[in-house]
mmCIF file of C-alpha atoms in Angstrom:
data_model
loop_
_atom_site.group_PDB
_atom_site.id
_atom_site.type_symbol
_atom_site.label_atom_id
_atom_site.label_comp_id
_atom_site.label_asym_id
_atom_site.label_seq_id
_atom_site.Cartn_x
_atom_site.Cartn_y
_atom_site.Cartn_z
ATOM 1 C CA HIS A 710 128.360 103.355 164.766
ATOM 2 C CA LEU A 711 125.685 100.664 165.204
ATOM 3 C CA ALA A 712 122.111 101.091 166.408
ATOM 4 C CA ILE A 713 119.409 98.437 166.829
ATOM 5 C CA ASP A 714 115.753 99.192 167.587
ATOM 6 C CA ASN A 715 113.011 96.620 168.132
ATOM 7 C CA ASN A 716 110.542 98.717 170.087
ATOM 8 C CA GLN A 717 107.979 98.536 167.304
ATOM 9 C CA ARG A 718 106.598 95.492 165.496
ATOM 10 C CA ASP A 719 109.619 95.466 163.190
ATOM 11 C CA LEU A 720 113.341 95.153 163.895
ATOM 12 C CA ARG A 721 115.522 97.989 162.639
ATOM 13 C CA LEU A 722 119.291 98.223 162.255
ATOM 14 C CA ALA A 723 121.406 101.219 161.286
ATOM 15 C CA THR A 724 125.168 101.427 161.003
ATOM 16 C CA ASP A 725 127.714 103.958 159.731
ATOM 17 C CA ALA A 726 131.360 103.393 158.867
ATOM 18 C CA GLU A 727 134.327 104.965 157.122
ATOM 19 C CA LEU A 728 136.136 102.912 154.500
ATOM 20 C CA LEU A 729 139.784 103.493 153.609
ATOM 21 C CA LEU A 730 140.320 103.321 149.846
ATOM 22 C CA GLN A 731 143.400 103.344 147.633
ATOM 23 C CA LYS A 732 145.810 106.305 147.683
ATOM 24 C CA GLY A 733 144.458 107.561 151.000
ATOM 25 C CA ALA A 734 140.936 108.228 149.763
ATOM 26 C CA ARG A 735 138.018 107.538 152.070
ATOM 27 C CA ALA A 736 134.317 106.804 151.730
ATOM 28 C CA ASN A 737 131.524 107.230 154.240
ATOM 29 C CA LEU A 738 129.159 104.243 154.330
ATOM 30 C CA HIS A 739 125.724 103.765 155.830
ATOM 31 C CA PHE A 740 123.568 100.665 155.991
ATOM 32 C CA ASN A 741 119.944 100.604 157.133
ATOM 33 C CA ALA A 742 117.792 97.491 157.428
ATOM 34 C CA GLY A 743 114.342 96.669 158.690
ATOM 35 C CA ALA A 744 112.690 93.277 159.203
ATOM 36 C CA LEU A 745 108.952 92.706 159.468
ATOM 37 C CA ASN A 746 107.254 89.311 159.206
ATOM 38 C CA ASP A 747 108.830 87.634 156.154
ATOM 39 C CA SER A 748 110.343 90.761 154.542
ATOM 40 C CA ILE A 749 113.688 92.513 154.961
ATOM 41 C CA SER A 750 114.213 96.000 153.534
ATOM 42 C CA THR A 751 117.746 97.371 153.123
ATOM 43 C CA GLU A 752 119.491 100.522 151.967
ATOM 44 C CA LEU A 753 123.229 100.687 151.323
ATOM 45 C CA GLY A 754 124.671 104.135 150.708
ATOM 46 C CA TRP A 755 128.136 105.586 150.280
ATOM 47 C CA MET A 756 129.892 108.868 149.495
ATOM 48 C CA SER A 757 133.555 109.360 148.684
ATOM 49 C CA THR A 758 135.402 112.178 150.423
ATOM 50 C CA ASP A 759 137.394 112.804 147.216
ATOM 51 C CA THR A 760 136.336 116.240 145.954
ATOM 52 C CA THR A 761 137.957 115.866 142.494
ATOM 53 C CA ILE A 762 135.810 112.929 141.287
ATOM 54 C CA ARG A 763 132.356 112.212 142.697
ATOM 55 C CA ASN A 764 131.496 108.661 143.706
ATOM 56 C CA SER A 765 128.328 108.194 145.712
ATOM 57 C CA GLY A 766 125.072 106.326 145.653
ATOM 58 C CA SER A 767 122.338 104.410 147.370
ATOM 59 C CA ILE A 768 120.951 100.944 146.593
ATOM 60 C CA LYS A 769 117.525 100.076 147.993
ATOM 61 C CA SER A 770 115.978 96.619 148.007
ATOM 62 C CA VAL A 771 113.352 94.433 149.678
ATOM 63 C CA ALA A 772 113.841 90.696 150.191
ATOM 64 C CA LYS A 773 110.854 88.454 150.839
ATOM 65 C CA LEU A 774 111.473 84.983 152.268
ATOM 66 C CA THR A 775 109.230 81.979 151.659
ATOM 67 C CA SER A 776 109.332 78.268 152.393
ATOM 68 C CA ASP A 777 108.770 75.617 149.729
ATOM 69 C CA LYS A 778 108.634 72.002 150.957
ATOM 70 C CA GLY A 779 110.960 72.818 153.822
ATOM 71 C CA LYS A 780 113.437 74.739 151.652
ATOM 72 C CA ILE A 781 113.964 78.482 151.860
ATOM 73 C CA ALA A 782 113.374 80.667 148.809
ATOM 74 C CA ALA A 783 113.823 84.416 148.484
ATOM 75 C CA ASN A 784 112.748 87.156 146.105
ATOM 76 C CA LEU A 785 114.969 90.238 146.025
ATOM 77 C CA HIS A 786 113.243 93.339 144.667
ATOM 78 C CA PHE A 787 115.471 96.249 143.638
ATOM 79 C CA LYS A 788 113.910 99.674 143.929
ATOM 80 C CA PRO A 789 114.951 102.417 141.469
ATOM 81 C CA SER A 790 118.284 103.763 142.713
ATOM 82 C CA ASP A 791 120.837 106.362 141.611
ATOM 83 C CA ILE A 792 124.612 105.986 141.662
ATOM 84 C CA ILE A 793 127.219 108.608 140.770
ATOM 85 C CA PHE A 794 130.321 106.855 139.463
ATOM 86 C CA ARG A 795 133.286 108.908 138.284
ATOM 87 C CA ASP A 796 131.045 111.992 137.994
ATOM 88 C CA SER A 797 128.528 110.103 135.802
ATOM 89 C CA LEU A 798 124.961 109.349 136.885
ATOM 90 C CA TRP A 799 124.023 105.659 136.682
ATOM 91 C CA LYS A 800 120.613 104.213 137.459
ATOM 92 C CA ILE A 801 119.553 100.831 138.791
ATOM 93 C CA ASN A 802 116.072 100.221 137.427
ATOM 94 C CA GLN A 803 113.299 98.330 139.192
ATOM 95 C CA SER A 804 113.875 94.583 138.881
ATOM 96 C CA ASP A 805 113.578 91.259 140.701
ATOM 97 C CA ILE A 806 115.971 88.404 141.424
ATOM 98 C CA ALA A 807 114.491 85.102 142.625
ATOM 99 C CA PHE A 808 116.589 82.606 144.584
ATOM 100 C CA ASN A 809 114.371 79.554 144.144
ATOM 101 C CA SER A 810 114.150 76.590 146.496
ATOM 102 C CA ASP A 811 115.390 74.202 143.780
ATOM 103 C CA GLY A 812 118.702 76.069 143.605
ATOM 104 C CA SER A 813 117.889 77.976 140.432
ATOM 105 C CA LEU A 814 118.434 81.717 140.042
ATOM 106 C CA GLU A 815 116.023 83.868 138.017
ATOM 107 C CA ILE A 816 116.853 87.470 137.093
ATOM 108 C CA ASN A 817 113.953 89.500 135.767
ATOM 109 C CA ASP A 818 114.911 92.558 133.711
ATOM 110 C CA PHE A 819 117.872 93.871 135.737
ATOM 111 C CA ARG A 820 119.149 97.042 134.076
ATOM 112 C CA PHE A 821 122.028 99.322 135.085
ATOM 113 C CA ASP A 822 122.424 102.294 132.752
ATOM 114 C CA SER A 823 123.850 105.754 132.145
ATOM 115 C CA ASN A 824 122.645 107.492 128.972
ATOM 116 C CA LYS A 825 123.721 105.138 126.133
ATOM 117 C CA GLN A 826 125.829 102.896 128.387
ATOM 118 C CA PHE A 827 124.007 99.949 129.931
ATOM 119 C CA ILE A 828 124.138 96.412 131.253
ATOM 120 C CA HIS A 829 120.917 94.396 130.948
ATOM 121 C CA VAL A 830 120.535 90.934 132.495
ATOM 122 C CA ASP A 831 117.520 88.653 132.135
ATOM 123 C CA GLY A 832 116.959 84.901 132.346
ATOM 124 C CA LEU A 833 117.240 81.767 134.438
ATOM 125 C CA ILE A 834 120.202 79.754 135.699
ATOM 126 C CA SER A 835 119.431 76.184 136.732
ATOM 127 C CA LYS A 836 120.672 72.617 136.413
ATOM 128 C CA LYS A 837 118.081 71.964 133.712
ATOM 129 C CA GLN A 838 119.229 72.291 130.114
ATOM 130 C CA GLY A 839 117.503 74.897 128.002
ATOM 131 C CA ASN A 840 117.557 77.631 130.632
ATOM 132 C CA ASP A 841 119.702 80.626 129.687
ATOM 133 C CA LEU A 842 120.833 83.834 131.327
ATOM 134 C CA HIS A 843 121.215 86.661 128.793
ATOM 135 C CA VAL A 844 123.470 89.690 129.190
ATOM 136 C CA ASN A 845 123.329 92.666 126.828
ATOM 137 C CA MET A 846 125.731 95.563 127.174
ATOM 138 C CA ASN A 847 126.620 98.761 125.389
ATOM 139 C CA ASP A 848 129.815 100.839 125.627
ATOM 140 C CA ILE A 849 130.980 99.353 128.940
ATOM 141 C CA ASP A 850 134.503 100.152 130.195
ATOM 142 C CA LEU A 851 136.349 96.828 129.848
ATOM 143 C CA GLY A 852 139.482 98.145 131.535
ATOM 144 C CA PHE A 853 137.622 98.986 134.731
ATOM 145 C CA ILE A 854 136.091 95.495 134.870
ATOM 146 C CA MET A 855 139.399 93.724 134.227
ATOM 147 C CA GLN A 856 141.605 95.785 136.528
ATOM 148 C CA ASN A 857 139.241 96.835 139.333
ATOM 149 C CA ILE A 858 136.661 94.048 139.562
ATOM 150 C CA LEU A 859 138.455 90.940 138.238
ATOM 151 C CA LYS A 860 141.827 92.252 139.534
ATOM 152 C CA LEU A 861 143.692 91.126 136.399
ATOM 153 C CA LYS A 862 147.381 91.916 136.921
ATOM 154 C CA SER A 863 149.356 89.832 134.419
ATOM 155 C CA ILE A 864 148.124 91.847 131.432
ATOM 156 C CA LYS A 865 146.322 95.165 131.025
ATOM 157 C CA ILE A 866 143.258 95.191 128.773
ATOM 158 C CA ASP A 867 141.299 98.320 127.890
ATOM 159 C CA GLY A 868 138.472 99.307 125.589
ATOM 160 C CA PHE A 869 134.698 99.713 125.505
ATOM 161 C CA VAL A 870 132.645 96.574 124.966
ATOM 162 C CA THR A 871 129.251 96.227 123.244
ATOM 163 C CA GLY A 872 127.322 93.069 122.476
ATOM 164 C CA ASN A 873 125.596 90.133 124.096
ATOM 165 C CA ALA A 874 126.505 87.023 126.042
ATOM 166 C CA SER A 875 124.547 84.081 127.395
ATOM 167 C CA TYR A 876 125.180 81.706 130.256
ATOM 168 C CA THR A 877 123.709 78.247 129.863
ATOM 169 C CA ASP A 878 124.208 74.602 130.818
ATOM 170 C CA LYS A 879 125.425 71.894 128.450
ATOM 171 C CA ASP A 880 125.817 68.345 129.769
ATOM 172 C CA GLN A 881 125.838 69.727 133.332
ATOM 173 C CA GLN A 882 128.682 72.098 132.474
ATOM 174 C CA PRO A 883 128.369 75.915 132.642
ATOM 175 C CA ILE A 884 128.840 77.500 129.220
ATOM 176 C CA LEU A 885 129.399 81.157 128.325
ATOM 177 C CA LEU A 886 128.618 82.149 124.715
ATOM 178 C CA ALA A 887 129.313 85.638 123.409
ATOM 179 C CA ASN A 888 129.228 87.998 120.455
ATOM 180 C CA LEU A 889 131.123 91.134 121.447
ATOM 181 C CA THR A 890 132.758 94.171 119.876
ATOM 182 C CA VAL A 891 135.479 96.068 121.727
ATOM 183 C CA LYS A 892 136.105 99.629 120.557
ATOM 184 C CA ASN A 893 139.556 101.185 120.984
ATOM 185 C CA ALA A 894 141.034 97.962 122.315
ATOM 186 C CA GLU A 895 144.393 98.204 124.078
ATOM 187 C CA LEU A 896 146.792 95.580 125.425
ATOM 188 C CA ASN A 897 149.387 96.840 127.917
ATOM 189 C CA ASP A 898 148.632 100.441 126.852
ATOM 190 C CA TRP A 899 149.399 99.485 123.237
ATOM 191 C CA ILE A 900 146.590 100.707 120.970
ATOM 192 C CA ILE A 901 145.393 97.912 118.672
ATOM 193 C CA GLY A 902 142.099 99.161 117.279
ATOM 194 C CA ASP A 903 138.776 97.341 117.449
ATOM 195 C CA ALA A 904 138.167 93.709 118.368
ATOM 196 C CA GLN A 905 135.375 91.341 117.350
ATOM 197 C CA ILE A 906 135.036 88.383 119.714
ATOM 198 C CA LYS A 907 132.717 85.416 119.220
ATOM 199 C CA SER A 908 132.246 82.109 120.990
ATOM 200 C CA LYS A 909 129.926 79.330 119.776
ATOM 201 C CA TRP A 910 128.952 75.915 121.103
ATOM 202 C CA ASP A 911 130.207 72.949 119.047
ATOM 203 C CA ASN A 912 127.706 70.239 119.937
ATOM 204 C CA GLU A 913 129.516 67.487 117.986
ATOM 205 C CA ASN A 914 132.793 67.940 119.877
ATOM 206 C CA LYS A 915 131.212 69.251 123.088
ATOM 207 C CA GLN A 916 133.367 72.343 123.164
ATOM 208 C CA ILE A 917 133.240 76.119 122.746
ATOM 209 C CA ASN A 918 134.912 77.530 119.646
ATOM 210 C CA ILE A 919 136.434 80.971 120.201
ATOM 211 C CA ASN A 920 137.355 83.460 117.495
ATOM 212 C CA ALA A 921 138.659 87.013 117.785
ATOM 213 C CA ASP A 922 139.679 89.451 115.060
ATOM 214 C CA PHE A 923 141.562 92.665 115.808
ATOM 215 C CA LEU A 924 141.102 95.485 113.288
ATOM 216 C CA ASN A 925 142.868 98.783 112.723
ATOM 217 C CA SER A 926 141.226 102.106 111.840
ATOM 218 C CA SER A 927 140.913 100.965 108.214
ATOM 219 C CA GLN A 928 139.037 97.827 109.404
ATOM 220 C CA ASN A 929 141.878 95.584 108.221
ATOM 221 C CA ILE A 930 142.579 92.493 110.340
ATOM 222 C CA ILE A 931 145.943 92.988 112.055
ATOM 223 C CA ALA A 932 145.766 90.087 114.537
ATOM 224 C CA GLU A 933 143.686 86.961 115.110
ATOM 225 C CA ALA A 934 142.974 84.568 117.941
ATOM 226 C CA ASN A 935 141.346 81.152 117.611
ATOM 227 C CA GLY A 936 140.814 78.584 120.294
ATOM 228 C CA ILE A 937 138.645 76.006 122.010
ATOM 229 C CA TYR A 938 137.394 75.515 125.527
ATOM 230 C CA ALA A 939 136.452 71.982 126.592
ATOM 231 C CA PRO A 940 134.177 72.162 129.674
ATOM 232 C CA LYS A 941 134.517 68.438 130.401
ATOM 233 C CA ASN A 942 138.275 68.756 130.922
ATOM 234 C CA ASP A 943 138.187 72.429 131.905
ATOM 235 C CA SER A 944 140.907 73.038 129.306
ATOM 236 C CA LEU A 945 141.483 76.168 127.234
ATOM 237 C CA ASN A 946 143.726 76.359 124.157
ATOM 238 C CA ILE A 947 144.108 79.593 122.172
ATOM 239 C CA LEU A 948 146.405 80.242 119.204
ATOM 240 C CA PHE A 949 147.348 83.861 118.448
ATOM 241 C CA ASP A 950 148.449 85.140 115.047
ATOM 242 C CA LEU A 951 149.774 88.634 115.683
ATOM 243 C CA LYS A 952 150.845 89.090 112.050
ATOM 244 C CA GLY A 953 153.955 90.912 113.218
ATOM 245 C CA LEU A 954 151.988 93.151 115.612
ATOM 246 C CA SER A 955 153.786 94.119 118.823
ATOM 247 C CA ILE A 956 151.629 94.428 121.927
ATOM 248 C CA GLY A 957 154.336 95.511 124.341
ATOM 249 C CA LEU A 958 154.642 92.192 126.197
#
């Protein structure tokens, strides 16, 4: 269903649809938008028809367009919104994302949280060195991200990740640095324990050094991974020492 109304000073659009999900599940979607002068307001809502697990929500935002020396820039303002995901209430807090005319992207205090679980993003991405985008997270389901968002199929990874990461630019190459802890880590449904993952920038060799330790319930290291990523060549080399550990591969 699609409806368009421009009888007033603003232009309004409303549409409804039904989305077919996996295993025969369905979700009802609605999208409302209104445009007035240089601003566009939107609301995207959905509700799953599955009565066993609730998944529903509504995301509201306002985008304001500007022109800077002939180039378009936009500021996207997120209004406080609620999302029910797998029966848990998540909140999108008020925040702003600026798409600047110079091609840079600035995220101002974006926070998505549910009780103690959260993802917090803040910073600036640009071609200029010294600008960083920071991501802090606590108790986030790694398995859902790997299997449902990144669609990783060759290997199954599970656990709950806490820590921080930063996205920056080194010698015009995008760099991701991280200091993460994964609780109850699993590989291919094989329980390993906890994982500590770190990546640091090696300025002398222009590469990222990666280190990961896997620990059992007694906090003894039962597997290690060490490697390097060279952005210039886009090459990744990682050496695993499983110390006799089987991961079901």
